[in-house]
PDB file of C-alpha atoms in Angstrom:
ATOM      1  CA  MET A   1      39.386  48.629  -0.526  1.00  0.00           C
ATOM      2  CA  THR A   2      40.318  51.815   1.310  1.00  0.00           C
ATOM      3  CA  ILE A   3      37.612  54.458   1.697  1.00  0.00           C
ATOM      4  CA  SER A   4      37.953  57.283  -0.827  1.00  0.00           C
ATOM      5  CA  VAL A   5      36.468  60.677  -1.551  1.00  0.00           C
ATOM      6  CA  GLY A   6      32.977  60.150  -2.958  1.00  0.00           C
ATOM      7  CA  ASP A   7      32.372  56.886  -1.068  1.00  0.00           C
ATOM      8  CA  LYS A   8      29.511  56.424   1.373  1.00  0.00           C
ATOM      9  CA  LEU A   9      30.611  55.468   4.869  1.00  0.00           C
ATOM     10  CA  PRO A  10      29.829  51.874   5.838  1.00  0.00           C
ATOM     11  CA  ALA A  11      27.134  51.243   8.427  1.00  0.00           C
ATOM     12  CA  ALA A  12      28.573  50.920  11.923  1.00  0.00           C
ATOM     13  CA  THR A  13      27.628  51.304  15.548  1.00  0.00           C
ATOM     14  CA  PHE A  14      29.906  53.096  17.986  1.00  0.00           C
ATOM     15  CA  LYS A  15      29.759  53.332  21.747  1.00  0.00           C
ATOM     16  CA  GLU A  16      30.048  56.703  23.446  1.00  0.00           C
ATOM     17  CA  LYS A  17      30.212  57.614  27.102  1.00  0.00           C
ATOM     18  CA  THR A  18      28.128  60.714  27.717  1.00  0.00           C
ATOM     19  CA  ALA A  19      27.262  62.717  30.823  1.00  0.00           C
ATOM     20  CA  ASP A  20      24.103  60.557  30.999  1.00  0.00           C
ATOM     21  CA  GLY A  21      26.020  57.276  30.664  1.00  0.00           C
ATOM     22  CA  PRO A  22      26.956  54.924  27.805  1.00  0.00           C
ATOM     23  CA  VAL A  23      25.029  55.149  24.540  1.00  0.00           C
ATOM     24  CA  GLU A  24      25.228  53.546  21.131  1.00  0.00           C
ATOM     25  CA  ILE A  25      25.379  55.814  18.098  1.00  0.00           C
ATOM     26  CA  THR A  26      25.103  54.611  14.514  1.00  0.00           C
ATOM     27  CA  THR A  27      26.643  56.098  11.427  1.00  0.00           C
ATOM     28  CA  ASP A  28      23.114  57.018  10.292  1.00  0.00           C
ATOM     29  CA  GLN A  29      22.436  58.929  13.519  1.00  0.00           C
ATOM     30  CA  LEU A  30      25.732  60.782  13.301  1.00  0.00           C
ATOM     31  CA  PHE A  31      26.002  61.512   9.577  1.00  0.00           C
ATOM     32  CA  ALA A  32      22.557  61.392   7.888  1.00  0.00           C
ATOM     33  CA  GLY A  33      21.577  64.838   6.625  1.00  0.00           C
ATOM     34  CA  LYS A  34      24.563  66.472   8.345  1.00  0.00           C
ATOM     35  CA  LYS A  35      27.994  67.850   7.611  1.00  0.00           C
ATOM     36  CA  VAL A  36      30.449  66.263  10.064  1.00  0.00           C
ATOM     37  CA  VAL A  37      34.192  66.416  10.602  1.00  0.00           C
ATOM     38  CA  LEU A  38      35.471  62.993  11.648  1.00  0.00           C
ATOM     39  CA  PHE A  39      39.034  62.398  12.709  1.00  0.00           C
ATOM     40  CA  ALA A  40      40.686  59.196  13.869  1.00  0.00           C
ATOM     41  CA  VAL A  41      43.574  58.571  16.197  1.00  0.00           C
ATOM     42  CA  PRO A  42      45.642  55.455  16.911  1.00  0.00           C
ATOM     43  CA  GLY A  43      44.814  55.671  20.603  1.00  0.00           C
ATOM     44  CA  ALA A  44      43.368  57.827  23.334  1.00  0.00           C
ATOM     45  CA  PHE A  45      45.951  59.224  25.754  1.00  0.00           C
ATOM     46  CA  THR A  46      48.843  58.523  23.371  1.00  0.00           C
ATOM     47  CA  PRO A  47      51.325  61.410  22.997  1.00  0.00           C
ATOM     48  CA  THR A  48      50.565  62.803  19.523  1.00  0.00           C
ATOM     49  CA  CYS A  49      46.841  62.209  19.953  1.00  0.00           C
ATOM     50  CA  SER A  50      46.584  63.924  23.336  1.00  0.00           C
ATOM     51  CA  LEU A  51      49.143  66.682  22.934  1.00  0.00           C
ATOM     52  CA  ASN A  52      48.602  67.679  19.303  1.00  0.00           C
ATOM     53  CA  HIS A  53      45.725  66.144  17.349  1.00  0.00           C
ATOM     54  CA  LEU A  54      42.777  66.349  19.768  1.00  0.00           C
ATOM     55  CA  PRO A  55      43.687  69.773  21.235  1.00  0.00           C
ATOM     56  CA  GLY A  56      43.668  71.306  17.753  1.00  0.00           C
ATOM     57  CA  TYR A  57      40.089  70.190  17.165  1.00  0.00           C
ATOM     58  CA  LEU A  58      38.960  71.358  20.590  1.00  0.00           C
ATOM     59  CA  GLU A  59      40.648  74.761  20.132  1.00  0.00           C
ATOM     60  CA  ASN A  60      39.193  75.183  16.628  1.00  0.00           C
ATOM     61  CA  ARG A  61      35.757  73.723  17.398  1.00  0.00           C
ATOM     62  CA  ASP A  62      33.880  77.021  17.147  1.00  0.00           C
ATOM     63  CA  ALA A  63      35.674  78.024  13.939  1.00  0.00           C
ATOM     64  CA  ILE A  64      34.847  74.652  12.349  1.00  0.00           C
ATOM     65  CA  LEU A  65      31.192  74.833  13.377  1.00  0.00           C
ATOM     66  CA  ALA A  66      30.991  78.441  12.133  1.00  0.00           C
ATOM     67  CA  ARG A  67      31.768  77.153   8.625  1.00  0.00           C
ATOM     68  CA  GLY A  68      28.565  75.142   8.463  1.00  0.00           C
ATOM     69  CA  VAL A  69      29.741  71.923  10.084  1.00  0.00           C
ATOM     70  CA  ASP A  70      27.059  70.343  12.284  1.00  0.00           C
ATOM     71  CA  ASP A  71      29.257  68.106  14.417  1.00  0.00           C
ATOM     72  CA  ILE A  72      32.796  66.928  15.128  1.00  0.00           C
ATOM     73  CA  ALA A  73      33.753  63.408  16.183  1.00  0.00           C
ATOM     74  CA  VAL A  74      36.934  61.549  17.046  1.00  0.00           C
ATOM     75  CA  VAL A  75      37.100  57.774  16.697  1.00  0.00           C
ATOM     76  CA  ALA A  76      39.635  55.333  18.112  1.00  0.00           C
ATOM     77  CA  VAL A  77      40.000  51.609  18.612  1.00  0.00           C
ATOM     78  CA  ASN A  78      39.594  51.920  22.383  1.00  0.00           C
ATOM     79  CA  ASP A  79      36.823  50.862  24.724  1.00  0.00           C
ATOM     80  CA  LEU A  80      34.128  53.363  25.657  1.00  0.00           C
ATOM     81  CA  HIS A  81      35.495  53.812  29.200  1.00  0.00           C
ATOM     82  CA  VAL A  82      38.897  54.895  27.900  1.00  0.00           C
ATOM     83  CA  MET A  83      37.240  57.224  25.383  1.00  0.00           C
ATOM     84  CA  GLY A  84      35.008  58.620  28.134  1.00  0.00           C
ATOM     85  CA  ALA A  85      37.972  59.226  30.428  1.00  0.00           C
ATOM     86  CA  TRP A  86      39.810  60.939  27.561  1.00  0.00           C
ATOM     87  CA  ALA A  87      36.777  63.145  26.878  1.00  0.00           C
ATOM     88  CA  THR A  88      36.626  64.153  30.526  1.00  0.00           C
ATOM     89  CA  GLN A  89      40.377  64.682  30.985  1.00  0.00           C
ATOM     90  CA  SER A  90      40.717  66.721  27.785  1.00  0.00           C
ATOM     91  CA  GLY A  91      37.729  68.946  28.519  1.00  0.00           C
ATOM     92  CA  GLY A  92      36.046  67.689  25.378  1.00  0.00           C
ATOM     93  CA  MET A  93      33.047  65.933  26.953  1.00  0.00           C
ATOM     94  CA  GLY A  94      29.911  67.343  25.366  1.00  0.00           C
ATOM     95  CA  LYS A  95      31.890  69.399  22.832  1.00  0.00           C
ATOM     96  CA  ILE A  96      32.713  66.665  20.330  1.00  0.00           C
ATOM     97  CA  HIS A  97      31.785  62.994  20.084  1.00  0.00           C
ATOM     98  CA  PHE A  98      34.386  60.561  21.462  1.00  0.00           C
ATOM     99  CA  LEU A  99      33.487  57.381  19.569  1.00  0.00           C
ATOM    100  CA  SER A 100      34.652  53.960  20.656  1.00  0.00           C
ATOM    101  CA  ASP A 101      35.266  51.600  17.748  1.00  0.00           C
ATOM    102  CA  TRP A 102      35.953  48.942  20.380  1.00  0.00           C
ATOM    103  CA  ASN A 103      36.144  45.997  17.985  1.00  0.00           C
ATOM    104  CA  ALA A 104      37.690  47.951  15.063  1.00  0.00           C
ATOM    105  CA  ALA A 105      34.709  47.051  12.848  1.00  0.00           C
ATOM    106  CA  PHE A 106      34.386  50.574  11.431  1.00  0.00           C
ATOM    107  CA  THR A 107      38.143  51.003  11.100  1.00  0.00           C
ATOM    108  CA  LYS A 108      38.477  47.699   9.241  1.00  0.00           C
ATOM    109  CA  ALA A 109      35.495  48.501   6.988  1.00  0.00           C
ATOM    110  CA  LEU A 110      37.321  51.670   5.919  1.00  0.00           C
ATOM    111  CA  SER A 111      40.587  49.710   5.473  1.00  0.00           C
ATOM    112  CA  MET A 112      42.166  52.198   7.856  1.00  0.00           C
ATOM    113  CA  ASP A 113      43.441  49.575  10.288  1.00  0.00           C
ATOM    114  CA  ILE A 114      47.126  49.412  11.120  1.00  0.00           C
ATOM    115  CA  ASP A 115      49.070  46.847  13.122  1.00  0.00           C
ATOM    116  CA  LEU A 116      51.091  48.663  15.785  1.00  0.00           C
ATOM    117  CA  SER A 117      52.026  45.503  17.693  1.00  0.00           C
ATOM    118  CA  ALA A 118      55.713  46.400  17.521  1.00  0.00           C
ATOM    119  CA  GLY A 119      54.910  49.449  19.635  1.00  0.00           C
ATOM    120  CA  THR A 120      52.628  47.395  21.942  1.00  0.00           C
ATOM    121  CA  LEU A 121      49.404  49.065  20.769  1.00  0.00           C
ATOM    122  CA  GLY A 122      48.186  46.157  18.620  1.00  0.00           C
ATOM    123  CA  LEU A 123      45.488  46.709  16.004  1.00  0.00           C
ATOM    124  CA  ARG A 124      44.627  50.398  15.776  1.00  0.00           C
ATOM    125  CA  SER A 125      43.381  53.027  13.350  1.00  0.00           C
ATOM    126  CA  LYS A 126      45.519  55.040  11.011  1.00  0.00           C
ATOM    127  CA  ARG A 127      45.453  58.750  11.792  1.00  0.00           C
ATOM    128  CA  TYR A 128      43.150  60.569   9.395  1.00  0.00           C
ATOM    129  CA  SER A 129      40.497  63.245   9.067  1.00  0.00           C
ATOM    130  CA  MET A 130      37.552  63.569   6.742  1.00  0.00           C
ATOM    131  CA  LEU A 131      34.688  65.875   5.993  1.00  0.00           C
ATOM    132  CA  VAL A 132      31.500  63.852   5.596  1.00  0.00           C
ATOM    133  CA  GLU A 133      28.275  65.225   4.112  1.00  0.00           C
ATOM    134  CA  ASP A 134      25.144  63.097   4.488  1.00  0.00           C
ATOM    135  CA  GLY A 135      27.313  60.007   4.950  1.00  0.00           C
ATOM    136  CA  VAL A 136      29.508  60.650   1.887  1.00  0.00           C
ATOM    137  CA  VAL A 137      33.227  61.415   2.178  1.00  0.00           C
ATOM    138  CA  LYS A 138      33.966  64.855   0.714  1.00  0.00           C
ATOM    139  CA  THR A 139      37.607  65.220   1.817  1.00  0.00           C
ATOM    140  CA  LEU A 140      40.035  62.640   3.202  1.00  0.00           C
ATOM    141  CA  ASN A 141      43.423  63.266   4.774  1.00  0.00           C
ATOM    142  CA  VAL A 142      45.519  60.266   5.824  1.00  0.00           C
ATOM    143  CA  GLU A 143      48.812  60.636   7.665  1.00  0.00           C
ATOM    144  CA  GLU A 144      51.806  58.690   6.365  1.00  0.00           C
ATOM    145  CA  SER A 145      52.935  57.913   9.905  1.00  0.00           C
ATOM    146  CA  PRO A 146      50.795  57.378  13.024  1.00  0.00           C
ATOM    147  CA  GLY A 147      53.118  59.749  14.916  1.00  0.00           C
ATOM    148  CA  GLN A 148      52.305  62.710  12.646  1.00  0.00           C
ATOM    149  CA  ALA A 149      49.292  65.008  12.834  1.00  0.00           C
ATOM    150  CA  THR A 150      49.733  67.498  10.028  1.00  0.00           C
ATOM    151  CA  VAL A 151      47.487  66.744   7.020  1.00  0.00           C
ATOM    152  CA  SER A 152      44.765  65.502   9.369  1.00  0.00           C
ATOM    153  CA  ALA A 153      45.078  68.389  11.833  1.00  0.00           C
ATOM    154  CA  ALA A 154      42.288  70.849  12.565  1.00  0.00           C
ATOM    155  CA  ALA A 155      44.156  73.681  10.811  1.00  0.00           C
ATOM    156  CA  ALA A 156      44.317  71.632   7.595  1.00  0.00           C
ATOM    157  CA  MET A 157      40.625  70.739   7.889  1.00  0.00           C
ATOM    158  CA  LEU A 158      39.692  74.399   8.328  1.00  0.00           C
ATOM    159  CA  GLU A 159      41.317  75.135   4.968  1.00  0.00           C
ATOM    160  CA  GLN A 160      39.135  72.472   3.308  1.00  0.00           C
ATOM    161  CA  ILE A 161      35.755  73.488   4.671  1.00  0.00           C
TER     162      ILE A 161
END
């Protein structure tokens, strides 16, 4: 069953490459008692993700946090080294969490997985954004196509906070 507004996020453990090295971060550590914007991309360094989706969240980071959001995170079905390189290259290291869902466990638990084998990407995440309060989904925006970043964009999220 696909995650919906009002649902509690499933327990999961992500990997994140930080300035101090690799760490594990659980859904409880990230979401418990906090208001967090989470967005997902099909893949780090892919065109829409790198040129449109991620930059919008980095550019609007301060505006999002000013509306009472505690944290912002991006998740992708990539390994932590790719996510770390993307964080560094984009200038986002230390500004938002770049979460590696390396085995797609979280993505599958949300039923947000998509098979992009025809485009050589394999199993990936649908593109979406959500506002999560204390682990519960308050808003959810899922793109119809992985190549679009409109309803899940930072500008759309700002209107919902």
